[in-house]
XYZ file of C-alpha atoms in Angstrom:
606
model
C 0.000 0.000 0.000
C 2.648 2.531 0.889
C 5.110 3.106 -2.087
C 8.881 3.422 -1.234
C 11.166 5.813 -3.405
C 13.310 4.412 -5.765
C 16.145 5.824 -8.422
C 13.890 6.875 -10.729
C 15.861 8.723 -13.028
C 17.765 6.877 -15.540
C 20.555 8.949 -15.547
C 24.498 8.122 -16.644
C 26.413 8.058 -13.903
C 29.943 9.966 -15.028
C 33.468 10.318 -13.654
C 34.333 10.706 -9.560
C 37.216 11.003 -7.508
C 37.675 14.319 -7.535
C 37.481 17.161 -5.341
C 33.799 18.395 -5.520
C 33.532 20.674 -2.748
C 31.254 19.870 0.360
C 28.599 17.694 -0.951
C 25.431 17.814 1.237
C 23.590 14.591 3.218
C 20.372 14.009 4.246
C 19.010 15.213 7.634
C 16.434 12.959 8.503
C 15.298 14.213 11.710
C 12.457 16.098 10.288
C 11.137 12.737 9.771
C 12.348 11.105 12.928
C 15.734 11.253 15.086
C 16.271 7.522 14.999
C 15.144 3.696 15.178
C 14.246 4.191 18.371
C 12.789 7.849 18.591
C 10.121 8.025 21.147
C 8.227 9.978 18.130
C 8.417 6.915 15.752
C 6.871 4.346 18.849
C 3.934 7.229 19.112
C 3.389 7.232 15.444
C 3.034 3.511 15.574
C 1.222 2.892 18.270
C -1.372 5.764 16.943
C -1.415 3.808 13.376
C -2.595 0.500 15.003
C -5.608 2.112 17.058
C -6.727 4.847 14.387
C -6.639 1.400 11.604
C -8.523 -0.651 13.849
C -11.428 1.979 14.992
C -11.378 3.368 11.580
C -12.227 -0.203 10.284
C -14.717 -0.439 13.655
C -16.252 3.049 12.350
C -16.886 2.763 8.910
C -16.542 -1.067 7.628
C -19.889 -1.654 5.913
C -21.482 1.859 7.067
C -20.289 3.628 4.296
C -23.587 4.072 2.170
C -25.700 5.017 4.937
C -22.896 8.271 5.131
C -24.133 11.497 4.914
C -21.386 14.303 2.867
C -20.584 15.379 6.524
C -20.004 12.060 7.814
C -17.608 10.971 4.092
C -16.175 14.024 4.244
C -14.962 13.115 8.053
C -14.122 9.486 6.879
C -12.083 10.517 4.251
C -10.029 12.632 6.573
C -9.633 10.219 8.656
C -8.347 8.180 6.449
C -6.053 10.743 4.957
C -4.506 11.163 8.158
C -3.465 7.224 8.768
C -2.240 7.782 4.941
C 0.378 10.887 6.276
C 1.511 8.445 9.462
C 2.410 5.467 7.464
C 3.875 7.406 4.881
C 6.125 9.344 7.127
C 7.512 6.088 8.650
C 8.150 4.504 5.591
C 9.909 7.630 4.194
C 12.256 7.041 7.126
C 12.836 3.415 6.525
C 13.395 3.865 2.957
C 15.079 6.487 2.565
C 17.515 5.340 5.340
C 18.211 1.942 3.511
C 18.683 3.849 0.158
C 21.673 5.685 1.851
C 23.098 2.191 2.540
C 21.144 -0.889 1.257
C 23.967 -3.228 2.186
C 23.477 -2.763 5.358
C 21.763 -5.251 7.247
C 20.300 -3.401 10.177
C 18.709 -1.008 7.798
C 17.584 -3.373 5.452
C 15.623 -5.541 8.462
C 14.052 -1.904 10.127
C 12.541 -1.321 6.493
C 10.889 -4.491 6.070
C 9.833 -4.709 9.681
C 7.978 -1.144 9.374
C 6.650 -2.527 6.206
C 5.131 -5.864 7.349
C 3.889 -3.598 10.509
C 2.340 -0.765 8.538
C 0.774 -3.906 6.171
C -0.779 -5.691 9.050
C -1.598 -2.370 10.516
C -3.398 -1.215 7.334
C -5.058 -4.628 6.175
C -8.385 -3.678 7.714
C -8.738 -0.468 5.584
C -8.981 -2.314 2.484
C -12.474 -2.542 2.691
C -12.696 1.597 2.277
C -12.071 1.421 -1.723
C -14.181 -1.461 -2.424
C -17.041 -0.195 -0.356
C -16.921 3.033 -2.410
C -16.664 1.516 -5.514
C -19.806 -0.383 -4.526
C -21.930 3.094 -3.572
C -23.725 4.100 -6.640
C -22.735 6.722 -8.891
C -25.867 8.955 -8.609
C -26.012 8.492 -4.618
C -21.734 9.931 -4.829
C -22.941 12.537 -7.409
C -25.553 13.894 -5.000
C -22.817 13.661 -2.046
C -20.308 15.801 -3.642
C -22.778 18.487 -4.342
C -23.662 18.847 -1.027
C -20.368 19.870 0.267
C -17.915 21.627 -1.266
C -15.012 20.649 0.833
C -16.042 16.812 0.210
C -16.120 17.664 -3.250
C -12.392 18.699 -3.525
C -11.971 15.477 -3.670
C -13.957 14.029 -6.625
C -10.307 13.389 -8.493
C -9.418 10.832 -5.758
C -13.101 8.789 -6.002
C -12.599 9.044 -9.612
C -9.316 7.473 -9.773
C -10.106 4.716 -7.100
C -13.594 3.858 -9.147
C -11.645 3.815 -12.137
C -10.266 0.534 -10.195
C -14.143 -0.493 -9.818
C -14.825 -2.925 -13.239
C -11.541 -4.529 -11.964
C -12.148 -4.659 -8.453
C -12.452 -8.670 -6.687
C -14.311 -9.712 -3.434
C -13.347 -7.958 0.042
C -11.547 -11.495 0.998
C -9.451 -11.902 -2.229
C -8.470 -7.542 -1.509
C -7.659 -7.949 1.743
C -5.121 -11.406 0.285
C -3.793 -9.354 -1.831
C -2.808 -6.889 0.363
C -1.176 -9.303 2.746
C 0.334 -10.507 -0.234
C 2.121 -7.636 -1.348
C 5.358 -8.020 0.942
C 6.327 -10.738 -0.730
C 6.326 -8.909 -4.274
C 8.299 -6.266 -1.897
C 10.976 -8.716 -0.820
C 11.461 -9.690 -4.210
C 12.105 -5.882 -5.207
C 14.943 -5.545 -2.182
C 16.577 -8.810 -3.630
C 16.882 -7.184 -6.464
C 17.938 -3.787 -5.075
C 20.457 -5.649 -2.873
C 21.923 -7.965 -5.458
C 22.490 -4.707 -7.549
C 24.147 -2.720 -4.766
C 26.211 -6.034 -3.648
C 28.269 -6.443 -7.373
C 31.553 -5.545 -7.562
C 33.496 -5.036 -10.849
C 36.653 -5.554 -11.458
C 38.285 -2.889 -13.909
C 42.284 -2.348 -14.628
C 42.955 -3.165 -10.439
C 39.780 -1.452 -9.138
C 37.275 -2.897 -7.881
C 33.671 -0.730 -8.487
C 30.237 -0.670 -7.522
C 27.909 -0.148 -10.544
C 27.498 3.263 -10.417
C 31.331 3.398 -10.608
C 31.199 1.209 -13.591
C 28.256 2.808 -15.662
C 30.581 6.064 -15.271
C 33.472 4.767 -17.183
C 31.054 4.366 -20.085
C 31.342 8.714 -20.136
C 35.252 8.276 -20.065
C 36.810 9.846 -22.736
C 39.106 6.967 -22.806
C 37.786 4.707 -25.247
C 39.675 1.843 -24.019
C 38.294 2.574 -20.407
C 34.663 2.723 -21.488
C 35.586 -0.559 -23.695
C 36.936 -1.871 -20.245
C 33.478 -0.536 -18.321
C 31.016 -2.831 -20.827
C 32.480 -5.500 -21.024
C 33.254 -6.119 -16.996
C 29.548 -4.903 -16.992
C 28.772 -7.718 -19.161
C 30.468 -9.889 -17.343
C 28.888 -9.631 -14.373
C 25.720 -9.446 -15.166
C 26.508 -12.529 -17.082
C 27.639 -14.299 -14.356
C 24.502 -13.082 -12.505
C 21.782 -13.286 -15.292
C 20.081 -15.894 -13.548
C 19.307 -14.136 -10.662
C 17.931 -11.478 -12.480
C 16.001 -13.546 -15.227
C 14.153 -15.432 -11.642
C 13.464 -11.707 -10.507
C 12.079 -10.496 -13.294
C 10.053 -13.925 -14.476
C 8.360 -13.864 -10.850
C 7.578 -10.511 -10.760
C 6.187 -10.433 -14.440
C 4.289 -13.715 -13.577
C 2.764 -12.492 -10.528
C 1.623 -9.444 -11.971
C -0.119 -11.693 -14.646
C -1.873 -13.565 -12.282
C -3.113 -10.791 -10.323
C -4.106 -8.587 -13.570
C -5.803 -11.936 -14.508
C -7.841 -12.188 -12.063
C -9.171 -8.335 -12.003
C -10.041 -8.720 -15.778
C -7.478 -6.707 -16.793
C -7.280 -5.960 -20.865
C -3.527 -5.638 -21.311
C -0.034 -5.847 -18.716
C -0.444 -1.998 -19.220
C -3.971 -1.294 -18.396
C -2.925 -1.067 -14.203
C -0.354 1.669 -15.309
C -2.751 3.999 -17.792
C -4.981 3.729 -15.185
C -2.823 4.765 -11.898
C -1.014 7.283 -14.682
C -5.108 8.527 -15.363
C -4.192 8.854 -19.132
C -6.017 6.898 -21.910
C -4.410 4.058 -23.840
C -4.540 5.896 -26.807
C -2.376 8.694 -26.036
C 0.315 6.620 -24.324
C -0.146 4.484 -27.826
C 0.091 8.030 -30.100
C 2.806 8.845 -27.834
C 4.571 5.249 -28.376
C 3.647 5.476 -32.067
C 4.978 8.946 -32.988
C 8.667 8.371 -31.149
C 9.205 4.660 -32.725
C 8.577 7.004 -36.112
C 10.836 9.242 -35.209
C 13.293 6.816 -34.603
C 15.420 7.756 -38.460
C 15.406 11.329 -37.608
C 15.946 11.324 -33.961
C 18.441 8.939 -32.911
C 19.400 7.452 -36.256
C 20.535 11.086 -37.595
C 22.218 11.730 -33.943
C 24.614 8.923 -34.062
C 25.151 8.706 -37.164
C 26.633 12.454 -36.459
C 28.558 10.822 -33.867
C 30.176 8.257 -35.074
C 31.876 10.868 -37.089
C 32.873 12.978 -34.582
C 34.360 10.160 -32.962
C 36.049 8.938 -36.031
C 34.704 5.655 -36.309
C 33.985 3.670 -38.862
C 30.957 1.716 -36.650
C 29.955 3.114 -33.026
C 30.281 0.292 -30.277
C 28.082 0.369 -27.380
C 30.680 1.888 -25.097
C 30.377 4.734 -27.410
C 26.635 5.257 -27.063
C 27.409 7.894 -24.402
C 30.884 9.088 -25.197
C 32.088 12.922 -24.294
C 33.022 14.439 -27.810
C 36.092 14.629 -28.821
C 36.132 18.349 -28.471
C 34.481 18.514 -25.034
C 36.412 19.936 -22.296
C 36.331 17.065 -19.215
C 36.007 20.096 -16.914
C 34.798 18.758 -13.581
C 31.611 21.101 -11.908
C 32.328 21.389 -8.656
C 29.485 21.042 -6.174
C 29.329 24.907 -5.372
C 29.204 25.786 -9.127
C 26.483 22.949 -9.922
C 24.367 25.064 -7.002
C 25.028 28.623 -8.144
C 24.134 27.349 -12.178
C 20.970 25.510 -11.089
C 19.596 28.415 -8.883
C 20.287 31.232 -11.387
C 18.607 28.954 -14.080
C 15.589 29.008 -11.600
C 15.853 32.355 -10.112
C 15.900 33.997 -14.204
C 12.564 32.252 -14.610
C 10.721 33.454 -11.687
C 12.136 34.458 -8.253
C 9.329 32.638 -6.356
C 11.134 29.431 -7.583
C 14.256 30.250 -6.660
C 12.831 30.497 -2.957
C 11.229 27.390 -3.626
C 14.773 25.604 -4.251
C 16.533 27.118 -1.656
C 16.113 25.131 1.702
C 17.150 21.877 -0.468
C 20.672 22.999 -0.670
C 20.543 24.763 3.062
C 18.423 22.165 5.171
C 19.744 18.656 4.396
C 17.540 17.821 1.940
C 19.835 16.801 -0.715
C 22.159 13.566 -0.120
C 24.553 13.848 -3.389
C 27.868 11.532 -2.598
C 29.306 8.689 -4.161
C 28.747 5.876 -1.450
C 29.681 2.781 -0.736
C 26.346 0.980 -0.596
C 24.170 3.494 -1.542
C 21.470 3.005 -3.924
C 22.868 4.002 -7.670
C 20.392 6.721 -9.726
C 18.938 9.799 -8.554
C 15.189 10.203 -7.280
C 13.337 12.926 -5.262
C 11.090 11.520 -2.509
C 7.573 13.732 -1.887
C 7.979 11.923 1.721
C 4.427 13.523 3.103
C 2.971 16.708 2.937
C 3.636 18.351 6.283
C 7.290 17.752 5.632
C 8.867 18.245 2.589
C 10.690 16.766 -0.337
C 14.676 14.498 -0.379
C 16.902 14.373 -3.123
C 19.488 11.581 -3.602
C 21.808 12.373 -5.919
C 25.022 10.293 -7.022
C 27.390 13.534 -7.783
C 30.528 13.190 -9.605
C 30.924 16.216 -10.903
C 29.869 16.304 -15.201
C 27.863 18.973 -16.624
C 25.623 16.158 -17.015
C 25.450 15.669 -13.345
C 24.598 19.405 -13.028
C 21.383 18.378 -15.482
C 20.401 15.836 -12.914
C 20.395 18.016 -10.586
C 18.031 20.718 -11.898
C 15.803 17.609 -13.236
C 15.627 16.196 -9.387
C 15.492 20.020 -7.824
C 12.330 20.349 -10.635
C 10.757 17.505 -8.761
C 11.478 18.867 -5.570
C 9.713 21.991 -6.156
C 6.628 20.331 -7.721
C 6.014 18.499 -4.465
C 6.464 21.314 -2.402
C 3.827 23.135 -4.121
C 1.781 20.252 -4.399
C 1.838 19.788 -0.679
C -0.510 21.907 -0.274
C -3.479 19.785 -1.730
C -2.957 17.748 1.027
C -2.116 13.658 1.102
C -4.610 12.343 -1.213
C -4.161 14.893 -3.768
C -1.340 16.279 -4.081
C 0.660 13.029 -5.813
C 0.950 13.568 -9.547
C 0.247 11.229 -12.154
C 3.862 9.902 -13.299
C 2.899 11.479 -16.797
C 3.043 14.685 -15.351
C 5.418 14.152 -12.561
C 8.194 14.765 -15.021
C 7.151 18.045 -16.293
C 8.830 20.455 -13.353
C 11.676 18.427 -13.135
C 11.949 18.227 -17.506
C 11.164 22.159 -17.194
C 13.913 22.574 -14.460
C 16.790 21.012 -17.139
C 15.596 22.653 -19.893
C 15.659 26.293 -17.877
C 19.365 24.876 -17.228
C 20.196 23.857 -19.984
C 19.379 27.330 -21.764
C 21.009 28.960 -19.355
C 24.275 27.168 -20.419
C 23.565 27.653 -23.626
C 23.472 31.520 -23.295
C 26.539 31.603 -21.759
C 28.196 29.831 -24.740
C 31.562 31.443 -26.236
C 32.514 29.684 -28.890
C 30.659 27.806 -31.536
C 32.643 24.273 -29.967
C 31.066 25.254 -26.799
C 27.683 25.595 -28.018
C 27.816 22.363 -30.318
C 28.789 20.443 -26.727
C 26.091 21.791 -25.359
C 24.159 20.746 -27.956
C 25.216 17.501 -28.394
C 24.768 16.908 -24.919
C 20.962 18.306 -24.326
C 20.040 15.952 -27.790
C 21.624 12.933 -26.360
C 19.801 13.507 -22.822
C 16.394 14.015 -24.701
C 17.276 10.693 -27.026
C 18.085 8.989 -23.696
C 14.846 10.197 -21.968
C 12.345 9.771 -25.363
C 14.144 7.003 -27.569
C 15.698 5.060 -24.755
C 12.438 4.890 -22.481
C 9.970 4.191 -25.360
C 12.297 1.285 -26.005
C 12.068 -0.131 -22.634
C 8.854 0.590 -22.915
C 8.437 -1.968 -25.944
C 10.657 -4.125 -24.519
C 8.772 -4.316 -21.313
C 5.999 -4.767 -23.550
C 7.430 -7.713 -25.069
C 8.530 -9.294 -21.943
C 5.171 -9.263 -20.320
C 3.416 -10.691 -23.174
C 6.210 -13.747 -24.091
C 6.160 -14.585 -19.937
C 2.065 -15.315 -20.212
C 3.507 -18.420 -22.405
C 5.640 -19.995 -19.755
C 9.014 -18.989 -17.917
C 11.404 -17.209 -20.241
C 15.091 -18.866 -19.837
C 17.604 -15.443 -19.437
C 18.410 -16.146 -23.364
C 14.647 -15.394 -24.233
C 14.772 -12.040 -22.189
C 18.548 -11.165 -23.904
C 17.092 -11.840 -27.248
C 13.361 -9.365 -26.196
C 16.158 -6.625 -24.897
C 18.334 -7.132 -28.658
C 15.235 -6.857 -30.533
C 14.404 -3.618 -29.607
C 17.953 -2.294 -29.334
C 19.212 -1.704 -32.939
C 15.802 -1.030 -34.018
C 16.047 1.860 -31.687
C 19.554 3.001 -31.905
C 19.962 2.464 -35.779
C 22.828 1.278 -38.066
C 25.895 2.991 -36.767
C 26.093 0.597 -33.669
C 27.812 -2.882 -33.519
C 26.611 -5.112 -30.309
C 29.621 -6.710 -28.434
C 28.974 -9.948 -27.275
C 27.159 -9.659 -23.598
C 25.566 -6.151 -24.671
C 22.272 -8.632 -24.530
C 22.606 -8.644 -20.726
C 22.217 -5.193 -20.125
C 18.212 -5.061 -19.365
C 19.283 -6.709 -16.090
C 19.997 -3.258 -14.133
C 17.270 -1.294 -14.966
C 15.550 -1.019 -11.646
C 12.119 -0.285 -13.556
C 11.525 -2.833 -14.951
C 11.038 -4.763 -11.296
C 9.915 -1.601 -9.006
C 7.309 0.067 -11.364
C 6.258 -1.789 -14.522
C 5.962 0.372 -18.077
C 6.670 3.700 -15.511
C 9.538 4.227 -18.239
C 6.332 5.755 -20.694
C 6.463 8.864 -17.941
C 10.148 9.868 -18.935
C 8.711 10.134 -22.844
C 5.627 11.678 -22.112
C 7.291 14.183 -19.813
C 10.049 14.845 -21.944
C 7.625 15.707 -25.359
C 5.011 17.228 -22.717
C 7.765 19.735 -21.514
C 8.869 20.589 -25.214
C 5.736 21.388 -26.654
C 5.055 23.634 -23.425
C 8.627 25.130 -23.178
C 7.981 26.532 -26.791
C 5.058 27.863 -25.750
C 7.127 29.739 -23.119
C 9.794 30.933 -25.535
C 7.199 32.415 -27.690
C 6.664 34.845 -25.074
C 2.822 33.131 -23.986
C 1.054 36.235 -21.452
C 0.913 35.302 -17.499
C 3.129 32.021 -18.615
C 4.808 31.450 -15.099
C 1.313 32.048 -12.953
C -0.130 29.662 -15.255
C 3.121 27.036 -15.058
C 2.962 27.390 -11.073
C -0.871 26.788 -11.084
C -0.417 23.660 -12.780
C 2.241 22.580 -10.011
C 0.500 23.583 -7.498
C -2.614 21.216 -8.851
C -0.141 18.178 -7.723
C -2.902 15.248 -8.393
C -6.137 17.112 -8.638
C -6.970 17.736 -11.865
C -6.611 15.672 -15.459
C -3.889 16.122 -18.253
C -6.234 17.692 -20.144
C -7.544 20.406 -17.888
C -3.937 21.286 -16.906
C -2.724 21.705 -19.995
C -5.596 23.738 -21.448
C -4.708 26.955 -20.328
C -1.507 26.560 -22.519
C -3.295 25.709 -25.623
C -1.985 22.121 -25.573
C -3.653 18.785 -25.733
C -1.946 15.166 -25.387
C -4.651 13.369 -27.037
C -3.932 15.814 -30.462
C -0.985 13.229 -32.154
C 0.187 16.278 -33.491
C 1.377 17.383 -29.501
C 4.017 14.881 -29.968
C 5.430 15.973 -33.238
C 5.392 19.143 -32.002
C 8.085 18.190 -28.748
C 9.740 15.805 -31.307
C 10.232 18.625 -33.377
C 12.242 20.551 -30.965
C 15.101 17.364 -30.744
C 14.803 16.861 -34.196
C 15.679 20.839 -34.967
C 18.589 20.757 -32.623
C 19.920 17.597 -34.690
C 19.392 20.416 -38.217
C 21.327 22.861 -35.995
C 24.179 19.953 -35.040
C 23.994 19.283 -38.516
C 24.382 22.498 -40.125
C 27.851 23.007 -37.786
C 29.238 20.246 -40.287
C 29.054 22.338 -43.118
């Protein structure tokens, strides 16, 4: 029931060991002081009684409610929501500092299997609602305003109702769920635990992934294939992960009637299957112009007569491996936020001052970068894995983005203010492009600006391209595991069929390349979430143009939408802008913008 964070953003890692200046860490204590805070006992010991005389209160009473009385219930219930979410923050985020350690690891999943027994009786709340009829709601909501505030959050949860099973089989499968959740930390763990072995150094995988940025070719060669190698070695670990996982979500979809492996995302994501499919169609299109064109512009630059996949993210050869110290990463993010509006520079602030922001390189801690909402009467964490690239500096306004979209969501309180994921990316999307002009303002040379460039086309290829092939791969995978358990060799060959297809005909595949689905951490926490990243991306193109044509009242209407968090629909936020996801021409409209910056790269040549 209660989501932990994970490393969301599928960034590339890039070079450490340098001296980056005073890099923040978390301060927890806003959350609690410790295991053993007297605050953390309270919490839990309030959790058990207000579950059990919730349940006492309201099981099977719910239609003879009055607005008053479901207005009061679903306070009530938004307050046990804030508890358990503020304990889990703490666990999780704790572990995700250092998930090899075992004391951590065991305080997680004993809050978890608490907060699930604690929480088992509330089950019945969403399938009694779904079972009050819609005219008797309709009539509810009218009554009182403040009940009606939260229409969004009925409408997503009956959204659920066609699918919906018997109160016994819900209340089963909530039980159920830590076991699905102990299958995730295996995987986490397993991740966290490798060790790779490159020219007398031994490396964690974010240590590895980074060589693959190295402008050494022979180090990034290195990087892959100890990568491969691993993973190799491990792939059956990983194939069991991912085969149980995919298996047990077909089971459970199975059983709720579900149409497609996809159909539990679109819905928890509220958009409609066709837009994620005109989305999904207009990208795979783009494929020749987009990343075809790009590398193929590449593998010149480099001077190669085929691009391996240690090239795939390779600084140019006329890039300056400057390393961005942690102070500098800070002052370029903030004035990139400060130029666009002042109010969101205030907004960004207390990340870098309070301890919200955890940004080393550590031993054990969890690889990626993710911002965690926690709950909204405390605020947002960063993690961050820092190591000092301009790229690095990127995922670092994308996370900040984030950051300041839950502040301001905060506000709509716990049940509203969570964002779809196909909107969660658009602050944080915003944030790098703000950055990312910024830079490119401050360009000196024309070498400088094609960097640049380069660099901003390659992230947007990496967020659009990249995703929308996991997301066919994941696609793929799902469907070929309903015909019985897929041996690691069928999942290499899924991963190699959308690869090339994707990254066109200047690549060569070393041998082992096939093993590289096995450390995406999507793929096992958050099924077909990759779709966000694309939609977010083309989402915060077509709107950023609308910005740089100079659109009237553009920031108040850009910090109305954040402030919205969860409680309005795609459509109704993006009206005031003039733009529509369910028009396929929105998406060749934010393809557009990679695709000129490609003419742009292009032009250079000549």
């Amino acid at each position: 029931m209660f989501q932990l964070p994970f490393p969301l953003h599928d960034a590339n890692a890039s070079a450490g060991g340098k001296d980056l200046g005073d890099l923040p860490e978390w301060d927890l204590s806003d959350l609690y002081t410790s295991e053993d805070a007297p605050e953390l006992k309270r919490d839990l010991d309030w959790l058990e009684e207000a579950c059990a005389s919730f349940a006492a209160d309201y099981e099977g009473n719910l239609a003879a409610l009055d607005a008053k009385g479901l207005l009061d219930c679903v306070l009530r219930n938004e307050k046990i929501n804030q508890v358990a979410g503020r304990i889990m923050s703490f666990a999780g985020l704790r572990y995700y500092q250092q998930t090899t350690d075992a004391g951590r690891a065991k305080f997680m999943s004993d809050m978890q299997e608490k907060i699930t027994d604690y929480t088992t009786p509330l089950v019945f709340f969403t399938l009694e609602l779904n079972k009050l009829p819609d005219d008797h709601l309709a009539k509810l909501l009218d009554e009182n305003p403040d009940l009606a505030r939260y229409k969004p959050v009925f409408d997503r949860i009956r959204a659920m109702k066609p699918y919906q099973l018997s109160d016994e089989m819900e209340k089963f499968l909530h039980d159920l769920g830590v076991v699905g959740d102990a299958w995730e930390r295996m995987f986490d763990e397993t991740i966290a635990g490798l060790e790779f072995e490159v020219e007398g150094e031994t490396l964690n995988i974010e240590g590895t992934l980074n060589l693959l940025t190295d402008p050494d070719r022979a180090k990034r060669e290195a990087g892959a294939r100890e990568l491969a190698n691993v993973l190799g070695r491990n792939i059956r670990t990983f194939a069991r992960v991912h085969n149980t996982q995919v298996k047990e979500k077909e089971v459970i979809d199975r059983w709720r009637g579900m149409e497609t492996p996809q159909t539990g995302r679109h819905l928890s994501n509220h958009v409609e299957p066709e837009v994620v499919e005109a989305l999904r169609n207009a990208v795979v299109e783009a494929y020749p112009k987009l990343s075809h064109r790009y590398y193929e512009l590449k593998r010149k630059w480099l001077g190669l007569d085929v691009m391996q996949v240690w090239d795939r993210n390779a600084p140019l050869p006329m890039e300056d491996p400057k390393v961005v110290d942690w102070a500098q990463a800070e002052a370029t993010v903030m004035e990139a936020y400060n130029a666009f509006d002042p109010r969101m520079g205030e907004l960004a602030k207390p990340f870098f001052t309070k301890g919200w922001i955890d940004a080393g390189v550590k031993p054990g801690k969890a690889p990626g970068a993710f911002a965690h909402p926690t709950v909204t009467d405390v605020h947002p964490y960063v993690m961050l894995n820092y190591l000092g690239k301009p790229r690095d500096v990127m995922t670092l306004a994308h996370e900040l983005g984030h950051g300041v979209h839950q502040v301001l969501a905060a506000d709509q309180g716990e049940m509203l203010s969570s964002t779809p994921l196909t909107l969660a990316e658009t602050a944080s999307v915003f944030g790098e492009m703000l950055t990312f002009r910024k830079m490119l303002d401050k360009a000196q040379t024309q070498a400088e600006r094609k960097v640049l460039l380069a660099g901003k086309v390659e992230d947007m290829i990496n967020t659009v391209v990249r995703q929308i092939a996991f997301y066919d791969f994941e696609c793929k995978l799902h469907e070929a595991r309903r015909g019985g358990e897929l041996t690691p060799d069928d999942i290499n060959a899924l991963w190699m069929s959308v690869q090339a297809e994707s990254l066109g005909p200047a690549f060569e595949y070393m041998e082992g390349y096939e093993t590289f689905w096995a450390y995406i951490p999507h793929f096992v926490h958050s099924p077909f979430y990759v779709y966000a990243y694309a939609f977010g991306d083309g989402l915060v193109n077509a709107l950023y143009a609308v910005y740089a044509d100079g659109e009237e009242g553009f920031e108040e209407k850009y910090f109305d939408m954040l402030k919205a968090g969860g409680s309005k629909h795609h459509k109704e936020l993006l009206a005031p802008f003039g733009l529509d996801a369910s028009d396929p021409a929105f998406w060749d409209k934010g393809l557009s913008m990679i695709s000129d910056m490609i003419d742009e790269l292009e032009a250079m040549e000549d």
